[in-house]
Amino acid sequence: MTTVKIFLNGNFVEKDKVTISALDAGLLYGFGLFETLRSYQGKPFLLDRHLERLFSSAQTLGLRSAFSEQEIEKATLQLLKINALSDAYIKIVLSKKEETSPNICSEEPSDSDLLIIVRELQAYPPDLYGQGMKTVVVDIRQNEGSPIPHFKSLNFLNNILAREEARQKGALEGIMLNNQGLVAEGTMSNIFMIKRETIATPSLETGLLPGITRAVVMELAQDIGHPVQERKIFLSELLEAEECFLTNSLMEIMPVSSVGGIKIGTEVPGSVTRALMEEYQKLVYRESASQDP
Amino acid sequence: MTTVKIFLNGNFVEKDKVTISALDAGLLYGFGLFETLRSYQGKPFLLDRHLERLFSSAQTLGLRSAFSEQEIEKATLQLLKINALSDAYIKIVLSKKEETSPNICSEEPSDSDLLIIVRELQAYPPDLYGQGMKTVVVDIRQNEGSPIPHFKSLNFLNNILAREEARQKGALEGIMLNNQGLVAEGTMSNIFMIKRETIATPSLETGLLPGITRAVVMELAQDIGHPVQERKIFLSELLEAEECFLTNSLMEIMPVSSVGGIKIGTEVPGSVTRALMEEYQKLVYRESASQDP
């Protein structure tokens, strides 16, 4: 690929020329939001749900988008075409412009920059979905006493350092506890565990991102007769689980084979995880085979 | 003032033209650091100590500055002159450039953008230093299980939301606890308390920024025979303190008159706080009256 185009505030701009003010609050304070999702065959998957979360978080933070959900959807589709991408990584960023008032949070919503980035998808090795991923519990904790983990904000350094810790410990993904020692989430994913055919995932007050794939998996599980319990999960429980998997928009449903060297379950993926993976693929098929656009 | 100049990567640029790539990790992940300090009579106060912290944090995060401490000092002085500022707010930002490797933390240090912003100082109302500041304890907690609070990083949304909470509760500054309920810091300051002439401040493992003014106050206190205990501080202790004050580079030493409506001590500022405020002013005088530059 020669030049890559990025969408910035209504324009399709060459990668090297996509600039914003260095005085923007998005840079200076991490005052902004993002969404990461993927496309299948040129069609962004569950974009409406990602935009719903983006707009809802933006309202809470007092951020105003100059573009509607429909306009962002249209721009994303165009951008995929312009870059000739079919199965792509998509990142949508809403970043607060330069602060105008001395108080950073003002009564009036603030203007923002809208950025859409697409790239060829760097998929996880296919073998992992059959063998499961090795994970470790990282030392870096998630902050249960703050709203920040509930937003996909431009404050992402905690998760990045936590993932780096996991990599240094030889794992692709790390599991984060909160300061009470409860299981919260993966550094870049949500976590589910299964015991006696009961699926559980940490509840939001543990301190975690309400992931879109997390929500979808909960719906799919309900559909196949395994409603998911959202609750406190102790690390000891997780280590005794029969099955465990991680979710995010890019990895979809990833079986976990071990946590810190301790094997999870006897078969990977286990039967419940496998059933959910199949349901998820059916959903992908339905959504990407649908008529428009 | 007509045009304001900003220092960006070696150039003095007009405010409206100071741009960075929207793909930089400083924006997309808050992967960067900053320092806030002030100048007295055109001379940045304790710039060397701020740069020491900046460079030490940068090394930990794997960020490389294209400019030496000496070059940054020179640029800051020039920028103050160009903008004809004497008592100024100074912000120095080191922000990671676009990620080149798929892993955000790579073995090699990453290149960064250097930004220096100066503005006329918006000082706190002088009356406050005589009457003390009303504060509240905010609900938003500091994360004791993460290294992030130890860095002055571009991940600043937790502190901003906490300060906003304080403002909505009618106070200029909020006091943050950690998830264990221990006193950590102000949303934009460090905190000290005094009981029976003993000064105490929360220790770093509580989850807080090792502030430059915090360190200086500890040295000054030692000089006048009141060594500071760094330790766990319970909220109940703080509420029973005889004196309390906040520190940061811009507010210097700010006496606290109340915490959540509960009056602190009988006299504000108390005698120990007053002694420290005097020592601090002497230090400011010594530093800004010194020969060079």
Coordinates of C-alpha atoms in Angstrom, one line a residue:
Chain A
M1 CA 0.0 0.0 0.0
T2 CA 1.4 3.4 -0.9
T3 CA -0.4 6.2 0.9
V4 CA -3.0 5.5 3.5
K5 CA -5.9 7.8 4.1
I6 CA -7.3 8.8 7.5
F7 CA -10.6 10.5 8.1
L8 CA -10.2 13.7 10.1
N9 CA -13.1 16.1 10.7
G10 CA -14.7 15.6 7.3
N11 CA -11.7 15.1 5.2
F12 CA -9.9 12.1 3.9
V13 CA -6.3 13.0 4.6
E14 CA -3.0 11.2 3.8
K15 CA -1.5 9.5 6.8
D16 CA 1.5 11.9 6.9
K17 CA -0.6 15.0 6.9
V18 CA -3.2 14.2 9.5
T19 CA -2.5 16.7 12.3
I20 CA -4.3 18.2 15.2
S21 CA -3.4 21.1 17.5
A22 CA -0.8 20.1 20.1
L23 CA -2.9 22.2 22.5
D24 CA -5.9 20.0 22.3
A25 CA -7.2 18.6 25.6
G26 CA -7.2 15.2 23.9
L27 CA -3.4 15.2 23.9
L28 CA -2.7 17.3 27.0
Y29 CA -5.0 15.5 29.4
G30 CA -6.1 12.4 27.5
F31 CA -9.6 14.0 27.4
G32 CA -11.2 11.9 24.7
L33 CA -12.7 8.6 23.7
F34 CA -12.1 5.9 21.2
E35 CA -13.7 2.7 19.9
T36 CA -11.9 -0.2 18.3
L37 CA -13.8 -2.6 16.0
R38 CA -13.3 -4.6 12.9
S39 CA -14.9 -5.1 9.6
Y40 CA -15.7 -8.4 7.9
Q41 CA -15.8 -8.2 4.1
G42 CA -15.8 -4.4 4.1
K43 CA -18.6 -4.1 6.6
P44 CA -17.9 -2.7 10.1
F45 CA -19.2 -5.2 12.6
L46 CA -21.7 -3.8 15.2
L47 CA -20.7 -0.3 14.4
D48 CA -24.1 1.0 15.6
R49 CA -23.4 -0.4 19.1
H50 CA -19.9 1.0 19.2
L51 CA -21.2 4.4 18.2
E52 CA -24.0 4.2 20.8
R53 CA -21.3 3.6 23.5
L54 CA -19.1 6.4 22.1
F55 CA -22.0 8.9 22.1
S56 CA -23.2 7.9 25.5
S57 CA -19.7 8.3 27.0
A58 CA -19.2 11.6 25.1
Q59 CA -22.4 12.9 26.7
T60 CA -21.2 12.0 30.2
L61 CA -17.8 13.7 29.6
G62 CA -19.4 16.7 28.0
L63 CA -17.9 16.1 24.5
R64 CA -19.8 17.2 21.4
S65 CA -19.3 15.4 18.1
A66 CA -19.6 17.6 15.0
F67 CA -20.7 14.4 13.1
S68 CA -23.8 12.3 13.6
E69 CA -23.7 8.5 14.0
Q70 CA -25.0 8.2 10.4
E71 CA -22.2 10.5 9.2
I72 CA -19.6 8.5 11.1
E73 CA -20.9 5.3 9.6
K74 CA -20.8 6.7 6.1
A75 CA -17.3 8.0 6.6
T76 CA -16.1 4.7 7.9
L77 CA -17.5 2.8 4.9
Q78 CA -16.0 5.3 2.5
L79 CA -12.6 5.1 4.3
L80 CA -12.6 1.3 4.0
K81 CA -13.3 1.6 0.3
I82 CA -10.6 4.3 -0.3
N83 CA -8.0 2.2 1.4
A84 CA -9.3 -0.9 -0.4
L85 CA -9.7 -2.8 2.9
S86 CA -12.0 -5.7 3.5
D87 CA -11.1 -7.3 6.8
A88 CA -9.8 -4.3 8.7
Y89 CA -9.0 -2.8 12.1
I90 CA -11.1 0.3 12.7
K91 CA -10.4 2.9 15.3
I92 CA -12.7 5.9 15.9
V93 CA -11.4 8.7 18.1
L94 CA -13.3 11.6 19.6
S95 CA -10.8 14.0 21.1
K96 CA -11.6 17.3 23.0
K97 CA -10.3 20.4 21.3
E98 CA -8.2 23.0 23.0
E99 CA -9.7 24.0 26.3
T100 CA -11.2 27.4 26.1
S101 CA -12.3 27.9 29.6
P102 CA -9.9 27.8 32.6
N103 CA -12.1 24.9 33.9
I104 CA -11.6 21.9 31.8
C105 CA -15.1 20.6 32.4
S106 CA -17.4 23.4 31.4
E107 CA -21.2 23.5 31.5
E108 CA -21.4 23.7 27.7
P109 CA -20.3 20.6 25.8
S110 CA -16.9 21.0 24.2
D111 CA -16.0 20.7 20.5
S112 CA -14.0 17.7 19.5
D113 CA -11.9 16.3 16.7
L114 CA -13.2 13.1 15.0
L115 CA -10.6 10.8 13.6
I116 CA -11.1 7.4 11.9
I117 CA -8.2 5.1 11.3
V118 CA -8.4 1.9 9.3
R119 CA -5.6 -0.6 8.8
E120 CA -5.3 -4.2 7.6
L121 CA -6.3 -6.5 10.4
Q122 CA -3.4 -8.1 12.4
A123 CA -5.4 -11.2 13.4
Y124 CA -4.4 -13.4 16.3
P125 CA -2.7 -16.7 15.2
P126 CA -5.6 -19.0 14.2
D127 CA -4.0 -21.9 16.2
L128 CA -4.7 -20.0 19.4
Y129 CA -8.5 -20.4 19.0
G130 CA -8.0 -24.2 19.0
Q131 CA -5.3 -24.4 21.7
G132 CA -6.3 -21.5 23.9
M133 CA -4.2 -18.5 25.0
K134 CA -1.8 -18.6 28.0
T135 CA -2.4 -15.7 30.3
V136 CA -0.9 -14.4 33.5
V137 CA -2.3 -12.3 36.4
V138 CA -0.5 -9.0 36.3
D139 CA 0.5 -6.9 39.3
I140 CA -1.0 -3.6 37.9
R141 CA -4.5 -3.2 39.2
Q142 CA -7.6 -1.8 37.7
N143 CA -9.2 1.2 39.6
E144 CA -12.6 0.2 41.0
G145 CA -13.1 3.6 42.6
S146 CA -13.0 5.6 39.4
P147 CA -15.3 5.9 36.4
I148 CA -12.3 5.8 34.1
P149 CA -12.2 2.0 33.5
H150 CA -15.9 2.3 32.4
F151 CA -14.9 4.6 29.5
K152 CA -12.7 3.6 26.5
S153 CA -10.8 6.9 27.0
L154 CA -7.6 8.2 25.7
N155 CA -6.2 7.4 29.1
F156 CA -4.9 4.0 28.2
L157 CA -1.5 3.9 29.7
N158 CA -2.6 1.7 32.7
N159 CA -3.7 -1.0 30.3
I160 CA -0.7 -0.6 28.1
L161 CA 1.7 -1.0 31.0
A162 CA -0.3 -4.0 32.3
R163 CA -0.1 -5.7 28.9
E164 CA 3.6 -5.0 28.7
E165 CA 3.9 -6.6 32.1
A166 CA 2.1 -9.7 30.8
R167 CA 4.4 -9.9 27.7
Q168 CA 7.5 -9.7 29.9
K169 CA 6.0 -12.6 31.9
G170 CA 5.7 -14.5 28.6
A171 CA 2.0 -14.2 27.9
L172 CA 0.1 -12.4 25.2
E173 CA -2.6 -11.1 27.6
G174 CA -2.7 -10.3 31.2
I175 CA -5.6 -10.5 33.7
M176 CA -6.0 -7.5 35.9
L177 CA -7.4 -7.6 39.4
N178 CA -8.8 -4.6 41.2
N179 CA -7.5 -3.3 44.5
Q180 CA -9.7 -5.7 46.4
G181 CA -8.1 -8.6 44.6
L182 CA -11.2 -9.3 42.5
V183 CA -10.9 -10.4 38.8
A184 CA -11.7 -7.3 36.7
E185 CA -10.7 -7.8 33.0
G186 CA -7.9 -8.5 30.6
T187 CA -5.6 -5.7 29.7
M188 CA -7.3 -5.4 26.3
S189 CA -10.3 -7.7 26.8
N190 CA -13.1 -8.8 29.0
I191 CA -13.1 -12.2 30.8
F192 CA -15.6 -15.0 31.3
M193 CA -15.4 -18.2 33.3
I194 CA -17.6 -21.3 33.3
K195 CA -18.1 -23.8 36.1
R196 CA -20.8 -26.5 36.1
E197 CA -22.2 -25.0 32.8
T198 CA -22.8 -21.6 34.6
I199 CA -21.2 -18.7 32.9
A200 CA -20.0 -15.7 35.0
T201 CA -18.2 -12.5 34.2
P202 CA -17.1 -9.7 36.6
S203 CA -19.8 -7.1 37.2
L204 CA -19.1 -3.5 36.2
E205 CA -18.5 -2.2 39.8
T206 CA -15.4 -4.3 39.9
G207 CA -13.9 -1.7 37.6
L208 CA -13.9 -2.7 33.9
L209 CA -14.9 -1.7 30.4
P210 CA -18.5 -2.7 29.4
G211 CA -17.2 -4.2 26.2
I212 CA -19.4 -4.5 23.2
T213 CA -18.3 -8.1 22.6
R214 CA -18.9 -8.8 26.3
A215 CA -22.5 -7.6 25.9
V216 CA -23.0 -9.6 22.7
V217 CA -21.6 -12.8 24.3
M218 CA -24.0 -12.3 27.2
E219 CA -26.9 -12.1 24.7
L220 CA -25.8 -15.1 22.8
A221 CA -25.4 -17.1 26.0
Q222 CA -28.9 -16.2 27.0
D223 CA -30.1 -17.4 23.6
I224 CA -28.6 -20.8 24.0
G225 CA -29.9 -21.2 27.5
H226 CA -26.8 -20.2 29.6
P227 CA -27.6 -16.8 31.0
V228 CA -24.4 -15.1 32.3
Q229 CA -24.1 -14.1 35.9
E230 CA -22.5 -10.6 36.3
R231 CA -20.9 -10.8 39.8
K232 CA -17.8 -10.5 41.9
I233 CA -15.2 -13.1 40.9
F234 CA -12.3 -14.2 43.1
L235 CA -9.1 -15.2 41.6
S236 CA -9.3 -18.6 43.4
E237 CA -12.6 -19.3 41.6
L238 CA -11.1 -18.4 38.2
L239 CA -8.2 -20.8 38.8
E240 CA -10.7 -23.6 39.5
A241 CA -12.9 -22.8 36.5
E242 CA -13.7 -25.5 33.9
E243 CA -13.5 -23.0 31.1
C244 CA -12.4 -19.5 30.6
F245 CA -12.3 -17.1 27.7
L246 CA -11.5 -13.6 26.7
T247 CA -13.5 -11.2 24.4
N248 CA -12.9 -8.1 22.5
S249 CA -13.9 -6.9 19.0
L250 CA -10.6 -7.9 17.4
M251 CA -10.0 -11.3 19.1
E252 CA -13.7 -12.1 19.3
I253 CA -13.9 -15.1 21.7
M254 CA -10.5 -16.4 22.7
P255 CA -10.3 -19.6 24.8
V256 CA -7.8 -19.4 27.7
S257 CA -5.7 -22.5 28.3
S258 CA -3.9 -21.3 31.5
V259 CA -3.7 -18.5 34.0
G260 CA -0.2 -18.0 35.4
G261 CA 0.9 -21.5 34.5
I262 CA -2.2 -23.1 36.0
K263 CA -4.2 -25.1 33.4
I264 CA -7.9 -24.2 33.1
G265 CA -10.2 -27.1 32.5
T266 CA -9.5 -30.4 30.8
E267 CA -10.5 -29.6 27.2
V268 CA -9.7 -26.3 25.4
P269 CA -12.0 -24.9 24.1
G270 CA -14.5 -26.4 26.5
S271 CA -18.0 -27.2 25.2
V272 CA -19.7 -24.0 26.4
T273 CA -17.0 -21.8 25.0
R274 CA -17.2 -23.8 21.7
A275 CA -20.9 -23.3 21.5
L276 CA -20.5 -19.5 22.0
M277 CA -17.8 -19.3 19.4
E278 CA -20.1 -21.0 17.0
E279 CA -23.0 -18.6 17.8
Y280 CA -20.6 -15.7 17.4
Q281 CA -19.5 -16.8 14.0
K282 CA -23.2 -17.2 13.0
L283 CA -23.8 -13.6 14.1
V284 CA -20.8 -12.4 12.1
Y285 CA -22.1 -14.3 9.1
R286 CA -25.7 -12.9 9.5
E287 CA -24.4 -9.3 10.0
S288 CA -21.9 -9.3 7.2
A289 CA -24.2 -11.1 4.7
S290 CA -27.0 -8.6 5.3
Q291 CA -28.1 -6.4 2.4
D292 CA -26.9 -2.8 3.1
P293 CA -24.6 -1.3 2.5
Chain B
M1 CA -1.3 39.8 23.7
T2 CA -1.6 39.2 20.0
T3 CA 0.1 36.0 18.9
V4 CA 1.4 33.6 21.5
K5 CA 4.4 31.4 20.6
I6 CA 4.7 27.8 21.7
F7 CA 7.9 25.8 21.5
L8 CA 7.6 22.6 19.5
N9 CA 10.5 20.4 18.6
G10 CA 13.0 23.2 18.3
N11 CA 10.8 25.8 16.7
F12 CA 8.9 28.8 18.2
V13 CA 5.5 28.4 16.6
E14 CA 2.4 30.6 16.7
K15 CA -0.3 29.1 18.8
D16 CA -2.6 28.5 15.9
K17 CA -0.1 26.6 14.0
V18 CA 1.3 24.2 16.6
T19 CA 0.3 20.8 15.4
I20 CA 1.3 17.2 15.9
S21 CA 0.3 14.0 14.1
A22 CA -3.1 12.8 15.2
L23 CA -1.6 9.3 15.0
D24 CA 0.9 10.0 17.8
A25 CA 0.7 7.6 20.8
G26 CA 0.6 10.7 23.0
L27 CA -2.9 11.4 21.7
L28 CA -4.2 7.9 21.0
Y29 CA -3.1 6.3 24.3
G30 CA -2.1 9.3 26.5
F31 CA 1.4 7.9 26.2
G32 CA 3.4 10.9 27.4
L33 CA 4.4 13.0 30.3
F34 CA 4.2 16.6 31.4
E35 CA 5.5 19.0 34.0
T36 CA 3.8 22.1 35.3
L37 CA 5.8 24.8 37.0
R38 CA 5.9 28.5 37.3
S39 CA 8.4 31.3 36.8
Y40 CA 9.1 34.2 39.1
Q41 CA 10.4 37.3 37.4
G42 CA 11.1 35.5 34.2
K43 CA 13.0 32.7 35.9
P44 CA 11.5 29.2 36.0
F45 CA 11.4 27.9 39.6
L46 CA 13.2 24.6 40.3
L47 CA 13.2 23.7 36.6
D48 CA 16.1 21.4 37.1
R49 CA 14.1 19.3 39.5
H50 CA 11.1 19.2 37.2
L51 CA 13.3 18.1 34.3
E52 CA 15.0 15.5 36.5
R53 CA 11.6 13.9 37.2
L54 CA 10.6 14.2 33.6
F55 CA 13.7 12.5 32.3
S56 CA 13.5 9.8 35.0
S57 CA 9.9 9.0 34.2
A58 CA 10.7 9.1 30.5
Q59 CA 13.3 6.5 31.0
T60 CA 10.9 4.2 32.9
L61 CA 8.3 4.5 30.1
G62 CA 10.9 4.1 27.3
L63 CA 10.5 7.6 25.9
R64 CA 13.5 9.4 24.4
S65 CA 13.8 13.2 24.3
A66 CA 15.5 14.7 21.3
F67 CA 16.5 17.6 23.6
S68 CA 18.8 17.6 26.6
E69 CA 17.8 19.1 30.0
Q70 CA 20.1 22.1 29.1
E71 CA 18.4 22.6 25.8
I72 CA 14.9 22.5 27.4
E73 CA 16.0 25.0 30.0
K74 CA 17.4 27.3 27.3
A75 CA 14.2 27.0 25.2
T76 CA 12.0 27.7 28.2
L77 CA 13.9 30.9 29.0
Q78 CA 13.7 32.0 25.4
L79 CA 10.0 31.3 25.2
L80 CA 9.3 33.4 28.3
K81 CA 11.2 36.3 26.7
I82 CA 9.5 35.9 23.3
N83 CA 6.1 36.0 25.0
A84 CA 7.2 38.8 27.3
L85 CA 6.2 36.9 30.4
S86 CA 7.6 37.4 33.9
D87 CA 5.4 35.5 36.3
A88 CA 4.2 32.6 34.1
Y89 CA 2.6 29.2 34.0
I90 CA 4.9 26.8 32.2
K91 CA 4.0 23.4 30.9
I92 CA 6.5 21.0 29.4
V93 CA 5.1 18.0 27.5
L94 CA 7.0 14.9 26.2
S95 CA 4.6 12.9 24.0
K96 CA 5.3 9.6 22.2
K97 CA 5.3 9.8 18.5
E98 CA 3.3 7.5 16.3
E99 CA 3.9 3.9 17.3
T100 CA 6.0 2.1 14.8
S101 CA 6.0 -1.4 16.2
P102 CA 2.8 -3.4 16.8
N103 CA 3.8 -3.5 20.4
I104 CA 3.5 -0.1 22.0
C105 CA 6.2 -0.7 24.5
S106 CA 9.3 -1.7 22.5
E107 CA 12.8 -2.5 23.6
E108 CA 14.2 0.6 21.9
P109 CA 13.2 4.0 23.4
S110 CA 10.6 5.8 21.3
D111 CA 10.9 9.2 19.8
S112 CA 8.8 11.9 21.3
D113 CA 7.5 15.4 20.6
L114 CA 8.7 18.2 23.0
L115 CA 6.2 20.9 23.6
I116 CA 6.7 23.9 25.9
I117 CA 3.7 26.2 26.6
V118 CA 3.8 29.4 28.7
R119 CA 0.9 31.6 29.7
E120 CA 0.3 34.4 32.1
L121 CA -0.1 32.9 35.6
Q122 CA -3.7 32.6 36.8
A123 CA -2.8 32.9 40.5
Y124 CA -5.1 31.7 43.3
P125 CA -6.9 34.6 45.0
P126 CA -4.4 36.0 47.6
D127 CA -7.1 36.0 50.3
L128 CA -7.1 32.2 50.3
Y129 CA -3.5 32.0 51.6
G130 CA -4.7 33.9 54.7
Q131 CA -8.1 32.3 55.2
G132 CA -7.4 28.8 53.9
M133 CA -9.1 26.8 51.2
K134 CA -12.3 24.8 51.7
T135 CA -11.9 21.3 50.4
V136 CA -14.1 18.2 50.1
V137 CA -13.3 14.5 50.0
V138 CA -14.3 13.3 46.5
D139 CA -15.8 9.9 45.7
I140 CA -13.4 9.2 42.8
R141 CA -10.4 7.2 44.1
Q142 CA -6.8 7.1 43.3
N143 CA -5.4 3.8 42.1
E144 CA -2.9 2.5 44.6
G145 CA -2.3 -0.7 42.5
S146 CA -0.9 1.1 39.5
P147 CA 2.3 3.0 38.7
I148 CA 0.2 5.6 36.8
P149 CA -0.4 8.0 39.8
H150 CA 3.4 8.1 40.3
F151 CA 3.8 9.7 36.8
K152 CA 2.6 13.1 35.7
S153 CA 1.4 11.4 32.5
L154 CA -1.0 12.5 29.8
N155 CA -3.5 10.2 31.5
F156 CA -5.1 13.0 33.5
L157 CA -8.8 12.4 33.2
N158 CA -9.2 10.7 36.6
N159 CA -7.8 13.9 38.3
I160 CA -9.9 16.2 36.1
L161 CA -13.1 14.3 36.8
A162 CA -12.2 14.3 40.6
R163 CA -11.6 18.1 40.5
E164 CA -14.9 18.5 38.6
E165 CA -16.6 16.5 41.4
A166 CA -15.1 18.8 44.0
R167 CA -16.2 21.9 42.1
Q168 CA -19.7 20.6 41.9
K169 CA -19.6 20.1 45.7
G170 CA -18.7 23.7 46.0
A171 CA -14.9 23.4 46.7
L172 CA -11.9 24.5 44.7
E173 CA -10.0 21.3 45.4
G174 CA -10.9 17.8 46.2
I175 CA -9.1 15.3 48.4
M176 CA -8.7 11.8 46.9
L177 CA -8.6 8.6 48.9
N178 CA -7.3 5.4 47.5
N179 CA -9.4 2.2 47.3
Q180 CA -8.4 1.3 50.9
G181 CA -9.8 4.6 52.1
L182 CA -6.4 6.1 52.9
V183 CA -5.8 9.8 52.1
A184 CA -3.8 10.0 48.9
E185 CA -3.6 13.5 47.5
G186 CA -5.5 16.5 46.2
T187 CA -6.8 16.2 42.6
M188 CA -4.1 18.7 41.6
S189 CA -1.9 18.8 44.7
N190 CA -0.2 16.9 47.5
I191 CA -1.5 17.0 51.0
F192 CA 0.2 17.5 54.4
M193 CA -1.3 17.4 58.0
I194 CA 0.1 18.5 61.3
K195 CA -0.8 17.3 64.8
R196 CA 1.2 18.1 67.9
E197 CA 3.8 19.8 65.7
T198 CA 4.4 16.6 63.8
I199 CA 4.0 16.9 60.1
A200 CA 2.8 13.9 58.0
T201 CA 2.1 13.3 54.4
P202 CA 0.9 10.2 52.6
S203 CA 3.6 7.8 51.5
L204 CA 4.0 7.0 47.8
E205 CA 2.6 3.5 48.0
T206 CA -0.8 5.1 48.9
G207 CA -0.9 6.0 45.2
L208 CA 0.1 9.6 44.5
L209 CA 2.4 11.9 42.6
P210 CA 5.8 12.5 44.1
G211 CA 5.3 16.3 43.7
I212 CA 8.3 18.6 43.4
T213 CA 6.8 21.1 45.9
R214 CA 6.0 18.1 48.2
A215 CA 9.7 17.2 48.1
V216 CA 10.8 20.8 48.7
V217 CA 8.4 21.2 51.6
M218 CA 9.8 18.1 53.2
E219 CA 13.3 19.5 52.9
L220 CA 12.3 22.9 54.3
A221 CA 10.5 21.2 57.2
Q222 CA 13.6 19.2 58.0
D223 CA 15.6 22.4 58.0
I224 CA 13.4 24.0 60.6
G225 CA 13.4 21.0 62.8
H226 CA 10.0 19.4 61.8
P227 CA 11.0 16.3 59.8
V228 CA 8.0 15.0 57.8
Q229 CA 6.7 11.5 58.3
E230 CA 5.7 9.8 55.1
R231 CA 3.1 7.2 56.1
K232 CA -0.4 5.9 55.8
I233 CA -2.9 8.6 56.7
F234 CA -6.5 7.7 57.6
L235 CA -9.3 10.2 56.8
S236 CA -10.3 10.2 60.5
E237 CA -6.8 11.5 61.4
L238 CA -6.9 14.2 58.8
L239 CA -10.2 15.4 60.1
E240 CA -8.7 15.7 63.6
A241 CA -5.5 17.4 62.4
E242 CA -4.5 20.8 63.9
E243 CA -3.3 22.0 60.6
C244 CA -3.5 20.9 57.0
F245 CA -2.1 22.3 53.7
L246 CA -1.9 21.5 50.0
T247 CA 1.1 21.9 47.8
N248 CA 1.8 22.2 44.1
S249 CA 4.1 24.3 41.9
L250 CA 1.4 26.9 41.1
M251 CA -0.4 27.2 44.5
E252 CA 2.8 26.7 46.4
I253 CA 1.7 26.1 50.0
M254 CA -2.1 26.5 50.5
P255 CA -3.6 26.3 54.0
V256 CA -6.8 24.2 54.2
S257 CA -9.5 25.6 56.4
S258 CA -12.0 22.7 56.1
V259 CA -12.5 19.2 54.7
G260 CA -16.1 18.5 53.7
G261 CA -17.4 21.2 56.0
I262 CA -15.4 20.0 59.0
K263 CA -13.1 22.8 60.2
I264 CA -9.4 21.9 60.5
G265 CA -7.6 23.4 63.6
T266 CA -8.3 26.6 65.4
E267 CA -6.1 29.1 63.5
V268 CA -5.6 29.2 59.7
P269 CA -2.9 29.1 58.7
G270 CA -1.5 27.4 61.8
S271 CA 1.9 28.2 63.1
V272 CA 3.8 25.3 61.5
T273 CA 2.1 26.0 58.1
R274 CA 3.0 29.7 58.5
A275 CA 6.6 28.9 59.2
L276 CA 6.8 26.7 56.1
M277 CA 5.1 29.3 53.9
E278 CA 7.8 31.8 55.1
E279 CA 10.6 29.3 54.3
Y280 CA 9.1 28.7 50.9
Q281 CA 9.0 32.4 50.1
K282 CA 12.6 32.7 51.2
L283 CA 13.5 29.9 48.8
V284 CA 11.6 31.6 46.0
Y285 CA 13.5 34.8 46.8
R286 CA 16.9 33.1 46.9
E287 CA 16.3 31.2 43.6
S288 CA 14.8 34.0 41.6
A289 CA 17.4 36.5 42.9
S290 CA 20.3 34.3 42.0
Q291 CA 22.7 35.4 39.2
D292 CA 22.1 33.4 36.2
P293 CA 20.5 33.5 33.7

